[in-house]
Coordinates of C-alpha atoms in Angstrom, one line a residue:
M2 CA -16.7 -7.4 -39.0
Q3 CA -16.7 -8.2 -42.7
C4 CA -13.6 -8.2 -44.9
R5 CA -14.1 -8.1 -48.7
S6 CA -10.5 -8.4 -49.7
A7 CA -9.2 -11.3 -47.8
S8 CA -6.6 -14.0 -48.7
W9 CA -5.1 -17.0 -47.1
S10 CA -1.4 -18.0 -47.3
L11 CA 0.7 -20.8 -45.7
T12 CA 3.7 -19.6 -43.7
G13 CA 5.6 -22.4 -41.9
S14 CA 3.2 -24.1 -39.6
F15 CA 0.7 -21.2 -39.5
Y16 CA -2.1 -20.1 -41.8
V17 CA -2.1 -16.4 -42.2
F18 CA -5.4 -14.6 -42.8
S19 CA -4.8 -11.2 -44.4
C20 CA -7.3 -8.5 -44.0
P21 CA -7.0 -4.7 -44.3
E22 CA -8.8 -4.4 -40.9
E23 CA -7.4 -7.3 -38.9
L24 CA -4.6 -9.9 -39.1
F25 CA -5.2 -13.3 -37.4
F26 CA -2.9 -16.2 -36.8
T27 CA -4.3 -19.7 -36.3
E28 CA -2.1 -22.7 -35.6
E29 CA -2.2 -25.5 -38.2
K30 CA -2.5 -28.2 -35.5
E31 CA -4.2 -28.1 -32.1
L32 CA -2.2 -28.3 -28.9
S33 CA -1.7 -31.7 -27.5
S34 CA -3.7 -32.5 -24.4
K35 CA -0.4 -32.5 -22.4
N36 CA 0.5 -28.9 -23.5
R37 CA -3.1 -27.8 -22.9
R38 CA -3.0 -29.1 -19.3
F39 CA 0.3 -27.3 -18.8
S40 CA -0.9 -24.0 -20.2
S41 CA -4.0 -24.1 -18.0
T42 CA -1.8 -24.0 -14.9
M43 CA 0.1 -20.9 -15.9
L44 CA -2.5 -18.5 -14.6
P45 CA -4.3 -18.7 -11.3
T46 CA -8.0 -19.5 -11.3
T47 CA -10.5 -18.6 -8.6
S48 CA -13.5 -20.3 -10.0
P49 CA -12.9 -23.7 -11.7
Q50 CA -15.4 -25.5 -13.7
N51 CA -17.0 -27.2 -10.8
G52 CA -17.3 -23.8 -9.0
S53 CA -15.0 -24.6 -6.1
L54 CA -11.2 -25.0 -5.6
S55 CA -9.7 -28.4 -5.2
A56 CA -8.6 -29.4 -1.7
R57 CA -4.9 -28.7 -2.5
D58 CA -5.6 -25.3 -4.0
A59 CA -8.0 -24.4 -1.2
A60 CA -5.3 -25.2 1.4
R61 CA -2.8 -23.1 -0.5
H62 CA -5.1 -20.1 -0.7
T63 CA -6.1 -20.0 2.9
A64 CA -5.2 -17.0 5.0
G65 CA -3.1 -19.2 7.3
A66 CA -1.1 -20.6 4.4
K67 CA -0.4 -17.1 3.0
R68 CA 0.6 -15.8 6.5
Y69 CA 2.9 -18.7 7.0
K70 CA 4.6 -18.1 3.7
Y71 CA 5.0 -14.4 4.4
L72 CA 6.4 -14.9 7.9
R73 CA 8.8 -17.6 6.6
R74 CA 10.3 -15.2 4.1
L75 CA 11.1 -12.8 6.9
L76 CA 13.9 -15.2 7.8
H77 CA 15.4 -15.3 4.3
F78 CA 16.7 -11.9 3.4
K79 CA 18.3 -13.2 0.1
A80 CA 14.8 -14.1 -1.1
M81 CA 13.5 -10.6 -0.6
D82 CA 13.3 -8.1 -3.5
F83 CA 14.6 -5.0 -1.8
E84 CA 15.2 -3.2 -5.1
F85 CA 11.5 -3.6 -6.0
A86 CA 10.5 -2.4 -2.5
V87 CA 12.6 0.8 -2.9
W88 CA 10.9 1.3 -6.3
Q89 CA 7.5 1.1 -4.5
M90 CA 8.6 3.6 -1.9
L91 CA 9.7 6.1 -4.5
Y92 CA 6.5 5.9 -6.5
L93 CA 4.4 6.2 -3.4
F94 CA 5.5 9.8 -3.4
T95 CA 5.5 10.5 -7.2
S96 CA 2.9 8.1 -8.7
P97 CA 1.1 5.8 -6.2
Q98 CA -1.3 4.6 -8.9
R99 CA 1.7 2.6 -10.4
V100 CA 2.2 0.8 -7.1
Y101 CA -1.4 -0.4 -7.0
R102 CA -1.2 -1.5 -10.7
N103 CA 1.5 -3.9 -9.5
F104 CA -1.0 -5.2 -6.8
H105 CA -3.5 -5.9 -9.6
Y106 CA -0.8 -7.8 -11.5
R107 CA 0.0 -9.9 -8.4
K108 CA -3.7 -10.8 -8.2
Q109 CA -3.6 -12.0 -11.8
T110 CA -0.4 -14.0 -11.4
K111 CA -0.5 -15.2 -7.8
D112 CA -4.2 -15.0 -7.0
Q113 CA -3.8 -12.7 -4.0
W114 CA -3.9 -8.9 -3.5
A115 CA -1.6 -8.7 -0.4
R116 CA 2.1 -8.7 -0.7
D117 CA 3.9 -12.0 -0.4
D118 CA 7.3 -10.4 0.0
P119 CA 8.1 -8.7 3.3
A120 CA 10.9 -6.6 1.9
F121 CA 8.7 -3.4 2.0
L122 CA 7.9 -4.1 5.7
V123 CA 11.6 -4.6 6.5
L124 CA 12.7 -1.3 4.8
L125 CA 9.8 0.5 6.5
S126 CA 11.0 -0.8 9.9
I127 CA 14.5 0.5 9.2
W128 CA 13.1 3.9 8.2
L129 CA 11.1 4.0 11.4
C130 CA 14.0 3.2 13.6
V131 CA 16.4 5.6 11.9
S132 CA 13.9 8.5 12.0
T133 CA 12.9 7.8 15.6
V134 CA 16.6 7.9 16.6
G135 CA 16.9 11.3 14.8
F136 CA 13.8 12.5 16.7
G137 CA 15.5 11.6 19.9
L138 CA 18.6 13.5 19.0
V139 CA 16.7 16.6 17.9
L140 CA 14.8 16.6 21.2
D141 CA 18.0 16.1 23.2
M142 CA 16.9 12.7 24.7
G143 CA 19.4 10.3 26.3
F144 CA 20.0 6.7 25.3
V145 CA 17.4 5.2 27.5
E146 CA 14.8 7.8 26.6
T147 CA 15.5 7.3 22.9
L148 CA 15.1 3.5 23.3
K149 CA 11.8 4.0 25.1
L150 CA 10.6 6.3 22.3
L151 CA 11.7 3.8 19.7
L152 CA 9.8 1.0 21.4
W153 CA 6.7 3.3 21.7
V154 CA 6.8 4.3 18.0
V155 CA 7.4 0.8 16.7
F156 CA 4.9 -1.2 18.8
I157 CA 2.2 1.5 19.4
D158 CA 2.3 4.0 16.6
C159 CA 3.2 1.6 13.8
I160 CA 2.1 -1.9 14.7
G161 CA -0.7 -1.2 17.2
V162 CA -2.4 1.7 15.4
G163 CA -1.7 -0.1 12.1
L164 CA -3.5 -3.3 13.2
L165 CA -6.4 -1.2 14.5
I166 CA -6.8 0.9 11.3
S167 CA -6.4 -2.1 9.0
T168 CA -9.0 -4.1 10.9
L169 CA -11.4 -1.2 10.9
M170 CA -11.0 -0.6 7.2
W171 CA -11.2 -4.3 6.4
F172 CA -14.5 -4.4 8.3
I173 CA -16.0 -1.3 6.7
T174 CA -15.1 -2.2 3.2
N175 CA -16.4 -5.8 3.5
K176 CA -19.6 -4.6 5.4
Y177 CA -20.6 -1.5 3.4
L178 CA -18.6 -1.1 0.2
L179 CA -18.7 -4.6 -1.4
K180 CA -20.7 -4.8 -4.6
P181 CA -23.7 -7.2 -4.2
P182 CA -22.5 -9.9 -6.7
S183 CA -19.0 -9.8 -5.0
K184 CA -19.9 -11.1 -1.6
D185 CA -17.8 -14.2 -2.1
Y186 CA -14.7 -12.1 -3.0
D187 CA -14.1 -10.1 0.1
V188 CA -11.2 -7.7 0.9
E189 CA -8.2 -9.6 2.2
W190 CA -7.1 -8.4 5.7
G191 CA -3.5 -8.6 4.5
Y192 CA -4.3 -6.3 1.7
A193 CA -5.9 -3.8 4.1
F194 CA -2.7 -3.9 6.2
D195 CA -0.6 -3.3 3.0
V196 CA -2.7 -0.3 2.1
H197 CA -2.0 1.1 5.6
L198 CA 1.7 0.5 5.2
N199 CA 1.7 2.2 1.8
A200 CA -0.1 5.2 3.2
F201 CA 2.0 5.3 6.4
Y202 CA 5.3 5.5 4.6
P203 CA 5.0 9.1 3.2
L204 CA 3.5 10.2 6.5
L205 CA 6.5 8.7 8.3
V206 CA 9.0 10.4 6.0
I207 CA 7.3 13.8 6.2
L208 CA 6.7 13.9 10.0
H209 CA 9.6 11.9 11.3
F210 CA 12.3 12.9 8.8
L211 CA 11.7 16.1 6.9
Q212 CA 10.1 17.8 9.9
L213 CA 13.3 17.2 11.9
F214 CA 15.1 19.9 9.9
F215 CA 12.5 22.5 11.0
I216 CA 11.7 21.6 14.6
N217 CA 14.5 23.4 16.4
H218 CA 14.9 26.3 13.9
I219 CA 11.3 27.3 13.0
V220 CA 8.5 25.1 14.4
V221 CA 9.2 24.8 18.1
I222 CA 11.4 27.9 18.8
N223 CA 9.0 30.1 17.0
S224 CA 5.9 28.1 18.1
D225 CA 4.0 31.3 19.1
W226 CA 4.7 32.9 15.8
F227 CA 2.5 32.4 12.7
L228 CA 5.5 31.1 10.7
G229 CA 6.2 28.5 13.3
Y230 CA 2.8 26.8 13.4
F231 CA 2.2 27.5 9.7
V232 CA 5.2 25.4 8.7
G233 CA 4.5 22.7 11.2
N234 CA 0.8 22.4 10.5
S235 CA 1.4 22.5 6.8
L236 CA 3.7 19.5 7.1
W237 CA 0.9 17.7 9.0
L238 CA -1.6 18.7 6.3
T239 CA 0.6 17.3 3.6
A240 CA 1.4 14.0 5.5
I241 CA -2.2 13.2 6.3
S242 CA -3.3 14.2 2.8
Y243 CA -0.9 11.6 1.5
Y244 CA -2.3 9.0 3.9
L245 CA -5.9 9.6 2.9
Y246 CA -5.2 9.7 -0.8
I247 CA -3.1 6.6 -0.9
T248 CA -5.7 4.8 1.2
F249 CA -8.4 5.8 -1.3
L250 CA -6.3 4.6 -4.2
G251 CA -5.7 1.2 -2.5
Y252 CA -9.4 0.4 -2.1
N253 CA -10.4 2.1 -5.3
A254 CA -8.1 -0.4 -7.1
L255 CA -10.3 -3.4 -6.0
P256 CA -12.9 -4.2 -8.6
Q257 CA -15.3 -5.8 -6.0
L258 CA -15.8 -2.5 -4.2
Q259 CA -18.1 0.4 -4.9
N260 CA -18.6 4.0 -3.7
T261 CA -14.9 4.2 -2.6
V262 CA -15.1 8.0 -3.1
V263 CA -16.5 8.2 0.4
L264 CA -12.9 7.6 1.6
L265 CA -12.0 11.0 0.3
Y266 CA -14.7 12.8 2.4
P267 CA -12.3 13.3 5.4
F268 CA -10.4 15.7 3.3
A269 CA -13.0 18.3 4.0
L270 CA -12.6 17.9 7.7
L271 CA -8.8 18.0 7.4
V272 CA -8.8 21.3 5.5
L273 CA -11.3 22.8 8.0
L274 CA -9.1 21.7 10.9
Y275 CA -6.0 23.1 9.2
I276 CA -7.6 26.5 8.7
L277 CA -9.0 26.5 12.3
S278 CA -5.5 25.6 13.7
L279 CA -3.9 28.6 11.9
S280 CA -6.7 30.9 13.1
L281 CA -6.3 29.8 16.7
G282 CA -2.5 29.4 16.7
W283 CA -2.4 25.6 17.4
N284 CA 0.9 24.0 16.8
F285 CA 0.6 20.3 16.2
T286 CA 4.3 19.6 16.0
K287 CA 4.9 21.3 19.4
G288 CA 2.2 19.0 20.8
L289 CA 3.8 16.0 19.3
C290 CA 7.2 16.9 20.8
W291 CA 5.6 17.4 24.2
F292 CA 3.8 14.1 23.9
Y293 CA 7.0 12.2 23.0
K294 CA 8.9 13.7 25.9
Y295 CA 6.1 12.9 28.3
R296 CA 5.9 9.3 27.2
V297 CA 9.6 8.6 27.8
Q298 CA 9.7 10.1 31.3

């Protein structure tokens, strides 16, 4: 870009170049080699000049090292940022894109997509326990039955199914959705697990908390009425829609992936199943209650 009316002036230790279109600042002296070395360590680098990480950096970026750091912080509650985790939980309902922008910022500053703070997992576990106890109370379960239900929900519904879905999505994205030049920058398994936790939280709140206020009054008592299975199945539709959309946003935020829109295709099957359930009088919530009671017997 050319500038016809330009002028130079000395201001302190800076030369100021004045131009109607641009304003540039250049330092009078170059940084010392010490300061230059210091500034180069402020941002993480994934591809140094020699094309490979040093032995120390490579050890620090291994999956084992990240997992050890994550698990170690589980024992230090004072080091967890619960306020930020609550902020994430709020925006997963209102604006999940903002949550994934923070994941992108973490990649730029800490060179990893996955969370390094287990505060979100701790709060999610608390939500899971409280909502499951509420489910036991609503279904008139005893102490032992509620305890069995809690163990089932935590270790099977959350951890077991979460590990299965995360591993499946990690395999699919790395196998079929990676861009050809990005084969060396695969999807982290920890990030796939974080995406599942993000998507699971709204589903948990809707099906294990909000639904409790309707089970005994509308959904189950009036299970044979249209209003009963309409309310129950609509809550299921909303919860699963949140799960699919937040999962899509999570993988769509990764620059090394392509064709992530295919993750939205299950929406068509979901809507079709919802319409079919209303037409045939299926009540998913009644089935869930029956399944929970059967599991704790």
